[in-house]
Coordinates of C-alpha atoms in Angstrom, one line a residue:
M16 CA 6.4 -106.6 -99.0
T17 CA 3.4 -105.5 -101.2
L18 CA 0.6 -107.9 -102.1
R19 CA 1.4 -107.4 -105.8
R20 CA 4.9 -108.7 -105.3
E21 CA 3.7 -111.7 -103.3
V22 CA 1.2 -112.7 -106.0
L23 CA 3.9 -112.2 -108.7
R24 CA 6.2 -114.6 -106.8
F25 CA 3.5 -117.3 -106.5
V26 CA 2.9 -116.9 -110.3
V27 CA 6.6 -117.4 -111.0
C28 CA 6.7 -120.5 -108.8
A29 CA 3.8 -122.0 -110.9
A30 CA 5.5 -120.9 -114.1
V31 CA 8.6 -122.8 -113.1
V32 CA 6.7 -126.0 -112.6
I33 CA 4.9 -125.5 -115.9
A34 CA 8.2 -124.9 -117.7
V35 CA 9.8 -128.0 -116.2
V36 CA 6.8 -130.2 -117.1
A37 CA 6.6 -128.7 -120.6
A38 CA 10.3 -129.3 -121.2
Y39 CA 10.3 -133.0 -120.0
R40 CA 7.0 -133.8 -121.9
H41 CA 8.9 -133.5 -125.1
V42 CA 11.5 -136.0 -124.1
R43 CA 10.6 -139.6 -124.8
A44 CA 10.9 -142.3 -122.2
I45 CA 11.7 -139.8 -119.5
N46 CA 12.3 -141.2 -116.0
P47 CA 9.8 -139.7 -113.4
T48 CA 12.7 -139.7 -110.9
T49 CA 14.6 -137.2 -113.1
V50 CA 11.6 -134.9 -113.2
A51 CA 11.2 -135.2 -109.5
L52 CA 14.8 -134.3 -108.8
T53 CA 14.6 -131.3 -111.2
L54 CA 11.5 -130.0 -109.4
L55 CA 13.2 -130.6 -106.0
V56 CA 16.1 -128.4 -107.1
A57 CA 13.6 -125.7 -108.1
V58 CA 12.0 -126.0 -104.6
L59 CA 15.4 -125.6 -102.9
I60 CA 16.3 -122.6 -105.0
V61 CA 13.0 -120.8 -104.3
S62 CA 13.3 -121.7 -100.6
A63 CA 16.8 -120.2 -100.4
G64 CA 15.8 -117.1 -102.3
W65 CA 12.3 -116.2 -101.2
G66 CA 11.4 -118.3 -98.2
L67 CA 9.4 -121.2 -96.9
R68 CA 5.8 -120.4 -98.0
Y69 CA 6.8 -120.0 -101.7
A70 CA 8.8 -123.2 -101.5
V71 CA 5.8 -125.2 -100.0
F72 CA 3.5 -123.8 -102.6
L73 CA 5.9 -124.9 -105.3
A74 CA 6.4 -128.3 -103.7
V75 CA 2.6 -129.0 -103.6
F76 CA 2.1 -127.8 -107.1
A77 CA 5.1 -129.8 -108.3
T78 CA 3.6 -133.0 -106.6
L79 CA 0.3 -132.5 -108.4
A80 CA 2.1 -131.9 -111.7
L81 CA 4.4 -134.9 -111.3
N82 CA 1.4 -137.1 -110.5
Y83 CA -0.7 -135.9 -113.4
Y84 CA 1.8 -135.9 -116.2
F85 CA 4.5 -138.5 -115.3
L86 CA 3.0 -141.2 -113.0
P87 CA 0.6 -143.8 -114.5
P88 CA -2.1 -143.6 -115.3
V89 CA -0.9 -140.4 -117.0
G90 CA -3.5 -137.6 -117.4
T91 CA -5.3 -138.3 -114.2
F92 CA -4.7 -137.6 -110.5
R93 CA -5.5 -141.3 -109.7
I94 CA -2.5 -143.4 -108.7
A95 CA -2.7 -147.1 -109.7
D96 CA 0.5 -148.4 -108.2
T97 CA 1.2 -148.4 -104.4
Q98 CA 4.9 -147.7 -105.1
N99 CA 3.9 -144.5 -106.9
W100 CA 2.0 -143.4 -103.8
V101 CA 5.1 -143.9 -101.7
A102 CA 7.3 -142.1 -104.3
L103 CA 4.9 -139.2 -104.5
L104 CA 4.6 -138.8 -100.7
A105 CA 8.4 -139.1 -100.4
F106 CA 8.9 -136.4 -102.9
L107 CA 6.4 -134.1 -101.2
A108 CA 7.9 -134.8 -97.7
T109 CA 11.5 -134.3 -99.1
A110 CA 10.5 -131.1 -100.8
V111 CA 8.9 -129.6 -97.6
V112 CA 11.7 -130.7 -95.2
A113 CA 14.4 -129.5 -97.6
S114 CA 12.5 -126.2 -97.9
Q115 CA 12.4 -125.9 -94.1
L116 CA 16.1 -126.6 -93.8
S117 CA 16.9 -124.2 -96.6
E118 CA 14.7 -121.5 -95.0
R119 CA 16.4 -122.0 -91.6
A120 CA 19.9 -121.8 -93.2
R121 CA 18.8 -118.7 -95.1
S122 CA 17.4 -117.1 -92.0
E123 CA 20.5 -117.9 -89.9
A124 CA 22.7 -116.6 -92.7
Q125 CA 20.7 -113.3 -92.8
H126 CA 20.8 -113.1 -89.0
A127 CA 24.6 -113.7 -88.9
T128 CA 25.1 -111.1 -91.6
Q129 CA 23.0 -108.6 -89.7
R130 CA 24.9 -109.3 -86.5
R131 CA 28.3 -109.0 -88.3
R132 CA 27.2 -105.6 -89.7
E133 CA 26.0 -104.4 -86.3
I134 CA 29.3 -105.5 -84.8
E135 CA 31.2 -103.6 -87.5
R136 CA 29.0 -100.6 -86.8
L137 CA 29.6 -100.8 -83.1
Y138 CA 33.4 -101.0 -83.7
A139 CA 33.3 -98.0 -86.0
F140 CA 31.1 -96.1 -83.5
S141 CA 33.5 -96.9 -80.7
Q142 CA 36.4 -95.6 -82.7
R143 CA 34.6 -92.3 -83.3
L144 CA 33.9 -92.0 -79.6
L145 CA 37.7 -92.2 -78.9
T146 CA 38.4 -89.2 -81.0
T147 CA 36.8 -86.7 -78.5
E148 CA 38.3 -85.8 -75.2
N149 CA 36.0 -83.1 -74.1
V150 CA 32.7 -84.0 -72.4
P151 CA 30.4 -81.3 -73.7
E152 CA 31.6 -81.9 -77.3
L153 CA 31.2 -85.7 -76.9
L154 CA 27.7 -85.4 -75.6
N155 CA 26.7 -83.1 -78.5
S156 CA 28.3 -85.5 -81.0
I157 CA 27.0 -88.9 -79.8
P158 CA 23.4 -88.6 -81.3
R159 CA 24.9 -87.5 -84.6
Y160 CA 27.4 -90.4 -84.5
V161 CA 24.6 -92.9 -83.8
V162 CA 22.5 -91.7 -86.7
E163 CA 25.5 -91.8 -89.1
S164 CA 26.8 -95.2 -87.8
F165 CA 23.5 -97.2 -87.5
G166 CA 21.3 -95.6 -90.1
V167 CA 18.5 -94.6 -87.7
T168 CA 16.3 -91.6 -88.3
A169 CA 17.0 -89.8 -85.1
A170 CA 18.7 -90.2 -81.7
A171 CA 18.5 -88.4 -78.3
L172 CA 20.7 -88.7 -75.3
F173 CA 20.1 -87.9 -71.7
V174 CA 22.9 -88.0 -69.0
V175 CA 22.2 -88.1 -65.3
G176 CA 23.3 -84.8 -63.7
R177 CA 22.6 -82.7 -66.8
E178 CA 19.4 -81.0 -67.6
D179 CA 19.8 -80.9 -71.4
V180 CA 18.7 -83.7 -73.7
Y181 CA 21.2 -83.9 -76.6
R182 CA 19.6 -84.6 -80.0
S183 CA 20.8 -85.4 -83.5
S184 CA 18.4 -82.8 -84.8
P185 CA 15.9 -80.3 -83.4
G186 CA 12.9 -82.3 -84.8
T187 CA 13.3 -85.5 -82.7
R188 CA 10.4 -84.8 -80.3
D189 CA 9.1 -88.4 -80.4
L190 CA 12.1 -89.2 -78.2
S191 CA 10.9 -87.3 -75.2
G192 CA 13.1 -86.3 -72.3
E193 CA 10.6 -87.7 -69.8
Q194 CA 10.9 -91.2 -71.4
L195 CA 14.7 -91.0 -71.4
R196 CA 14.7 -90.1 -67.8
A197 CA 12.3 -92.9 -67.0
I198 CA 14.5 -95.4 -68.8
A199 CA 17.6 -94.1 -67.0
A200 CA 15.9 -94.5 -63.7
R201 CA 14.4 -98.0 -64.5
G202 CA 17.6 -99.3 -66.0
E203 CA 15.9 -101.6 -68.6
P204 CA 15.8 -101.2 -72.4
T205 CA 12.4 -100.7 -74.2
M206 CA 11.8 -101.7 -77.8
D207 CA 8.7 -100.7 -79.7
R208 CA 9.2 -102.3 -83.1
E209 CA 5.8 -101.3 -84.4
H210 CA 6.7 -97.6 -84.1
E211 CA 10.4 -98.2 -84.5
L212 CA 11.3 -96.6 -81.1
F213 CA 14.1 -98.0 -79.1
F214 CA 15.4 -96.9 -75.6
T215 CA 18.2 -98.2 -73.6
P216 CA 20.0 -97.1 -70.4
L217 CA 23.6 -96.2 -70.4
R218 CA 25.0 -98.6 -67.8
L219 CA 28.3 -99.1 -66.1
G220 CA 27.9 -102.4 -64.4
V221 CA 24.7 -102.0 -62.4
R222 CA 24.9 -98.2 -62.3
S223 CA 22.8 -96.2 -64.9
V224 CA 24.4 -92.9 -66.0
G225 CA 21.8 -91.9 -68.5
A226 CA 19.7 -93.2 -71.5
I227 CA 19.6 -93.0 -75.3
G228 CA 16.6 -93.2 -77.6
L229 CA 16.6 -94.1 -81.3
S230 CA 13.8 -93.9 -83.8
G231 CA 13.7 -95.5 -87.2
G232 CA 15.8 -98.5 -88.3
L233 CA 15.9 -102.0 -86.6
L234 CA 18.4 -103.0 -84.0
S235 CA 18.7 -106.2 -82.0
R236 CA 18.4 -106.0 -78.2
E237 CA 22.0 -107.2 -77.9
T238 CA 23.2 -104.3 -80.1
L239 CA 21.1 -101.8 -78.3
E240 CA 22.5 -102.8 -74.9
A241 CA 26.1 -102.9 -76.3
L242 CA 25.5 -99.4 -77.7
G243 CA 24.4 -98.1 -74.3
T244 CA 27.4 -99.6 -72.6
L245 CA 29.8 -98.2 -75.2
I246 CA 28.4 -94.7 -74.7
A247 CA 28.5 -95.0 -70.9
I248 CA 32.1 -96.1 -71.1
A249 CA 33.0 -93.2 -73.5
I250 CA 31.4 -90.6 -71.3
E251 CA 33.1 -92.0 -68.2
R252 CA 36.5 -92.2 -70.0
T253 CA 36.2 -88.6 -71.3
A254 CA 35.2 -87.3 -67.9
A255 CA 38.1 -89.0 -66.3
L256 CA 40.5 -87.7 -68.9
E257 CA 39.1 -84.2 -68.4
K258 CA 39.6 -84.5 -64.7
L259 CA 43.1 -85.9 -65.1
G260 CA 43.9 -83.0 -67.5
K261 CA 42.7 -80.4 -65.1
A262 CA 44.7 -82.0 -62.3
E263 CA 47.8 -82.2 -64.4
A264 CA 47.3 -78.6 -65.6
S265 CA 46.9 -77.5 -61.9
R266 CA 50.1 -79.4 -61.0
E267 CA 52.0 -77.9 -63.9
G268 CA 50.6 -74.5 -63.1
E269 CA 52.0 -74.8 -59.5
K270 CA 55.3 -76.0 -60.8
L271 CA 55.4 -73.1 -63.3
R272 CA 54.5 -70.6 -60.6
S273 CA 57.2 -72.0 -58.4
A274 CA 59.8 -71.9 -61.2
I275 CA 58.8 -68.4 -62.1
L276 CA 59.0 -67.2 -58.5
D277 CA 62.3 -69.0 -58.0
S278 CA 63.8 -67.6 -61.3
V279 CA 62.6 -64.0 -60.7
T280 CA 63.6 -64.1 -57.1
H281 CA 67.0 -65.3 -58.0
E282 CA 67.5 -62.8 -60.7
F283 CA 66.5 -59.9 -58.5
R284 CA 68.2 -61.1 -55.4
T285 CA 71.7 -61.5 -57.1
P286 CA 72.1 -57.9 -58.1
L287 CA 70.5 -56.7 -54.8
T288 CA 72.9 -58.8 -52.8
A289 CA 75.9 -57.4 -54.7
I290 CA 74.6 -53.8 -54.3
K291 CA 74.0 -54.3 -50.6
A292 CA 77.4 -55.9 -50.0
S293 CA 79.2 -53.1 -51.9
A294 CA 77.3 -50.3 -50.2
T295 CA 77.9 -51.9 -46.8
S296 CA 81.6 -52.1 -47.5
L297 CA 81.7 -48.4 -48.5
L298 CA 79.8 -47.3 -45.4
S299 CA 81.6 -49.5 -42.9
D300 CA 85.2 -49.2 -44.0
S301 CA 86.5 -45.6 -44.4
N302 CA 90.1 -46.7 -45.0
L303 CA 89.4 -48.1 -48.5
D304 CA 91.9 -46.9 -51.1
P305 CA 90.5 -45.2 -54.2
A306 CA 90.9 -48.3 -56.4
Q307 CA 88.8 -50.4 -54.0
R308 CA 86.2 -47.6 -53.8
H309 CA 86.0 -47.4 -57.5
E310 CA 85.6 -51.2 -57.9
L311 CA 82.7 -51.2 -55.3
I312 CA 81.0 -48.3 -57.0
T313 CA 81.4 -50.0 -60.4
V314 CA 79.7 -53.1 -59.0
I315 CA 76.9 -51.0 -57.7
N316 CA 76.5 -49.3 -61.1
E317 CA 76.6 -52.5 -63.1
E318 CA 74.2 -54.3 -60.8
T319 CA 71.8 -51.3 -60.8
D320 CA 71.8 -51.4 -64.6
R321 CA 71.1 -55.1 -64.4
L322 CA 68.1 -54.5 -62.1
N323 CA 66.9 -51.8 -64.4
H324 CA 67.1 -54.2 -67.3
L325 CA 65.1 -56.8 -65.5
V326 CA 62.4 -54.3 -64.5
G327 CA 62.4 -53.0 -68.1
E328 CA 61.9 -56.5 -69.5
A329 CA 58.9 -57.1 -67.2
A330 CA 57.3 -53.8 -68.1
E331 CA 57.9 -54.4 -71.8
M332 CA 56.4 -57.8 -71.6
A333 CA 53.3 -56.4 -69.9
Q334 CA 53.0 -53.7 -72.5
L335 CA 53.3 -56.2 -75.4
D336 CA 50.7 -58.5 -73.8
A337 CA 48.3 -55.5 -73.5
N338 CA 49.1 -54.4 -77.1
Q339 CA 50.0 -51.0 -75.7
V340 CA 53.3 -50.6 -77.7
E341 CA 53.4 -48.3 -80.7
L342 CA 56.1 -49.2 -83.2
Q343 CA 58.1 -46.4 -84.7
R344 CA 58.5 -48.1 -88.1
E345 CA 60.7 -46.6 -90.8
P346 CA 62.7 -48.0 -93.7
H347 CA 66.1 -49.2 -92.4
D348 CA 69.0 -51.4 -93.6
I349 CA 69.1 -54.5 -91.3
R350 CA 72.8 -54.0 -90.9
E351 CA 72.1 -51.0 -88.7
A352 CA 70.2 -53.2 -86.2
I353 CA 72.9 -55.9 -86.5
D354 CA 75.8 -53.5 -85.8
R355 CA 74.1 -51.9 -82.8
A356 CA 73.0 -55.3 -81.4
I357 CA 76.6 -56.5 -81.5
E358 CA 77.9 -53.4 -79.8
E359 CA 75.4 -53.7 -76.9
A360 CA 75.9 -57.5 -76.5
R361 CA 79.7 -57.2 -76.6
Q362 CA 80.1 -58.3 -73.0
S363 CA 78.2 -61.5 -73.6
I364 CA 79.9 -62.4 -76.9
A365 CA 83.4 -61.2 -76.0
N366 CA 84.8 -64.8 -76.0
H367 CA 83.2 -65.7 -79.4
T368 CA 84.0 -65.1 -83.0
I369 CA 81.2 -63.2 -84.9
E370 CA 80.6 -63.9 -88.5
I371 CA 78.2 -61.8 -90.6
D372 CA 76.8 -63.0 -93.9
A373 CA 74.8 -60.1 -95.2
A374 CA 75.0 -58.6 -98.7
A375 CA 75.6 -54.9 -99.0
D376 CA 72.6 -54.3 -101.2
L377 CA 69.9 -55.9 -99.1
P378 CA 66.5 -54.4 -99.5
L379 CA 65.3 -52.0 -96.8
V380 CA 62.8 -53.3 -94.1
S381 CA 60.1 -51.3 -92.4
I382 CA 61.0 -51.7 -88.7
D383 CA 61.2 -50.1 -85.3
L384 CA 65.0 -50.0 -85.3
E385 CA 65.3 -49.9 -81.5
R386 CA 63.1 -52.9 -80.9
I387 CA 64.5 -55.1 -83.7
K388 CA 68.0 -54.2 -82.3
D389 CA 66.8 -55.6 -79.0
V390 CA 65.6 -58.8 -80.6
L391 CA 69.0 -59.3 -82.2
R392 CA 70.8 -58.4 -79.0
Q393 CA 68.7 -61.0 -77.1
L394 CA 69.5 -63.7 -79.6
L395 CA 73.2 -62.8 -79.5
E396 CA 73.3 -62.8 -75.7
N397 CA 71.6 -66.2 -75.6
A398 CA 74.1 -67.5 -78.2
G399 CA 77.0 -66.2 -76.1
K400 CA 75.6 -67.6 -72.8
Y401 CA 74.9 -71.1 -74.1
S402 CA 77.8 -71.6 -76.5
P403 CA 81.2 -72.7 -75.4
A404 CA 83.9 -70.1 -75.3
G405 CA 85.8 -69.7 -78.5
S406 CA 83.0 -71.0 -80.7
T407 CA 81.6 -69.0 -83.7
I408 CA 78.3 -67.2 -83.7
Q409 CA 77.1 -66.6 -87.3
I410 CA 74.6 -63.9 -88.3
T411 CA 72.9 -64.2 -91.7
A412 CA 70.5 -61.9 -93.5
A413 CA 69.0 -62.8 -96.9
P414 CA 65.8 -61.9 -98.8
D415 CA 63.1 -64.6 -99.2
G416 CA 60.3 -63.4 -101.4
R417 CA 58.5 -60.5 -99.7
F418 CA 60.4 -61.0 -96.5
L419 CA 63.9 -60.6 -95.2
T420 CA 65.1 -63.6 -93.1
V421 CA 67.6 -62.9 -90.3
S422 CA 69.3 -65.8 -88.5
V423 CA 71.6 -66.2 -85.5
A424 CA 73.4 -69.6 -85.4
D425 CA 75.3 -70.9 -82.4
R426 CA 77.3 -74.0 -81.4
G427 CA 75.5 -74.6 -78.1
P428 CA 74.0 -77.8 -76.6
G429 CA 70.9 -77.6 -78.8
I430 CA 67.3 -77.8 -77.9
D431 CA 65.2 -81.0 -78.1
D432 CA 62.0 -81.2 -80.1
F433 CA 59.7 -80.9 -77.1
E434 CA 61.4 -77.8 -75.8
Q435 CA 61.4 -76.2 -79.2
S436 CA 57.6 -75.8 -79.0
L437 CA 58.0 -74.1 -75.5
I438 CA 61.1 -72.0 -75.9
F439 CA 59.2 -68.8 -76.9
D440 CA 56.7 -69.1 -74.0
K441 CA 56.9 -66.5 -71.2
F442 CA 59.2 -67.5 -68.3
Y443 CA 60.1 -70.8 -69.9
R444 CA 63.8 -71.8 -69.6
G445 CA 65.5 -74.9 -70.8
K446 CA 65.3 -77.7 -68.3
N447 CA 69.0 -78.5 -68.5
E448 CA 70.2 -74.9 -68.4
R449 CA 67.8 -73.0 -66.1
Y450 CA 70.1 -73.3 -63.1
R451 CA 73.4 -73.1 -64.9
V452 CA 72.7 -69.8 -66.8
Q453 CA 71.1 -66.7 -65.4
G454 CA 67.8 -65.4 -66.9
T455 CA 64.1 -64.8 -66.4
G456 CA 62.8 -66.6 -69.4
M457 CA 61.2 -63.4 -70.8
G458 CA 63.8 -62.5 -73.5
L459 CA 62.6 -64.9 -76.2
A460 CA 58.9 -64.2 -75.4
I461 CA 59.5 -60.5 -75.9
A462 CA 61.5 -61.1 -79.1
K463 CA 58.5 -63.2 -80.4
A464 CA 56.0 -60.5 -79.6
V465 CA 58.1 -57.8 -81.2
V466 CA 58.7 -59.8 -84.4
E467 CA 55.0 -60.6 -84.7
A468 CA 54.1 -57.0 -84.1
H469 CA 56.2 -56.3 -87.3
S470 CA 54.0 -58.9 -89.2
G471 CA 56.9 -61.4 -89.1
T472 CA 57.5 -64.8 -87.6
I473 CA 60.3 -66.3 -85.4
R474 CA 61.3 -69.9 -85.1
V475 CA 64.1 -72.1 -84.0
T476 CA 65.8 -75.0 -85.7
S477 CA 68.0 -77.1 -83.5
Q478 CA 69.8 -80.5 -83.1
V479 CA 70.9 -81.7 -79.7
G480 CA 74.6 -81.5 -79.5
H481 CA 75.1 -79.4 -82.6
G482 CA 73.7 -76.0 -81.8
S483 CA 70.7 -73.9 -82.7
V484 CA 69.6 -71.5 -85.4
F485 CA 67.1 -68.8 -84.4
S486 CA 65.5 -67.1 -87.4
F487 CA 62.9 -64.3 -87.8
T488 CA 61.4 -62.7 -90.8
L489 CA 60.6 -59.0 -91.5
P490 CA 58.5 -57.7 -94.4
I491 CA 60.6 -55.9 -97.0
N492 CA 59.8 -52.2 -97.5
S493 CA 57.9 -51.8 -100.7
P494 CA 59.2 -49.0 -103.0
H495 CA 56.8 -46.1 -103.6

């Protein structure tokens, strides 16, 4: 507080006494007790608002004024009656004691308010720490969080095992790394209130994991230690979550590799087994009649085609991942792709009713006809595999702004919300269907890559027990 403000407050205190005396001097037969109580109220108000020293000054000045103007003999500082001595001393003592009590209450109220604000800041700070689950990001964010939450000028963080000192801004050189390392090693907080520098270790129990330094602002020792503990817990928690995430990712990776190996091995082994069995029968039994020979040769031919398809899928997936596929895009009616896809998927959808809802005057789309046909064939084959025999598969095509939306709806078991986010991932197959229905899990991933290469999107809408709708969009060919 400036000297000018202090002097002004003393002047105001004197003015209050003068005003009370002047007011009561115009009242005839005024009781000195009334004047004393009025002045006592003024002392309490000043003590509550400005502090003890102003209240004591006011009390002494009021005692002198009360004696001079209201206690006989009036107009002198001499006191004739012993009772007036007692009354005057009692007034002075009451004023000083009341001022002390008021000052104490005011100080405790201010302290309680400050502690409440610090607790609120600690709570808000802890909530911000919980939003980050990456250790490097957390360490870089903590100094900035501290500055924003506690109103300090700057903050710097040191963590044992890391060479860097993380700072709220590049200019915080008064918080040196050597000091932070020393505090972390010593494990005791340091408070330099004169220069507004505060250092505290980051402790987990008796173990110190680092230190944080703050400059500017005023924090209590308790808040400083709580801040260090919160930061230590947040760092430990985030590191544990990171380790847990890596371990979980490793386990899931192993499970995925096993599932992929199992799926691919099964898909390749089945046609190879059929081919081997048919070839062995042809070689070992020369007495087979023509019909039997034809059946075995047909099996070899079909399973060879299946093997060729599996290898082709793997090669196409690799090409799409490497962006090595060049699309042969030309304006086409989407019905061309739909009709060709139905023809190629006829074996998978033979036991289903196909409904097509596509207007005859649909706008042309700029597509690689062969690849979009493969996308539709994949969706139709999936619908045929997963839908009960005799159910309807509906194909819809309709314009939607600058895009044409094509949908394939089935009456299958549906896909839950969690799996809908994974269904277009490579090698992923539904958890309830992966062993019931053959497949490698590459079909939808290829379809997604092809559609996105056409600047479109693909998605699925599904309800468990009521079927699924796979939809993709294609940009409409602009007329020249």
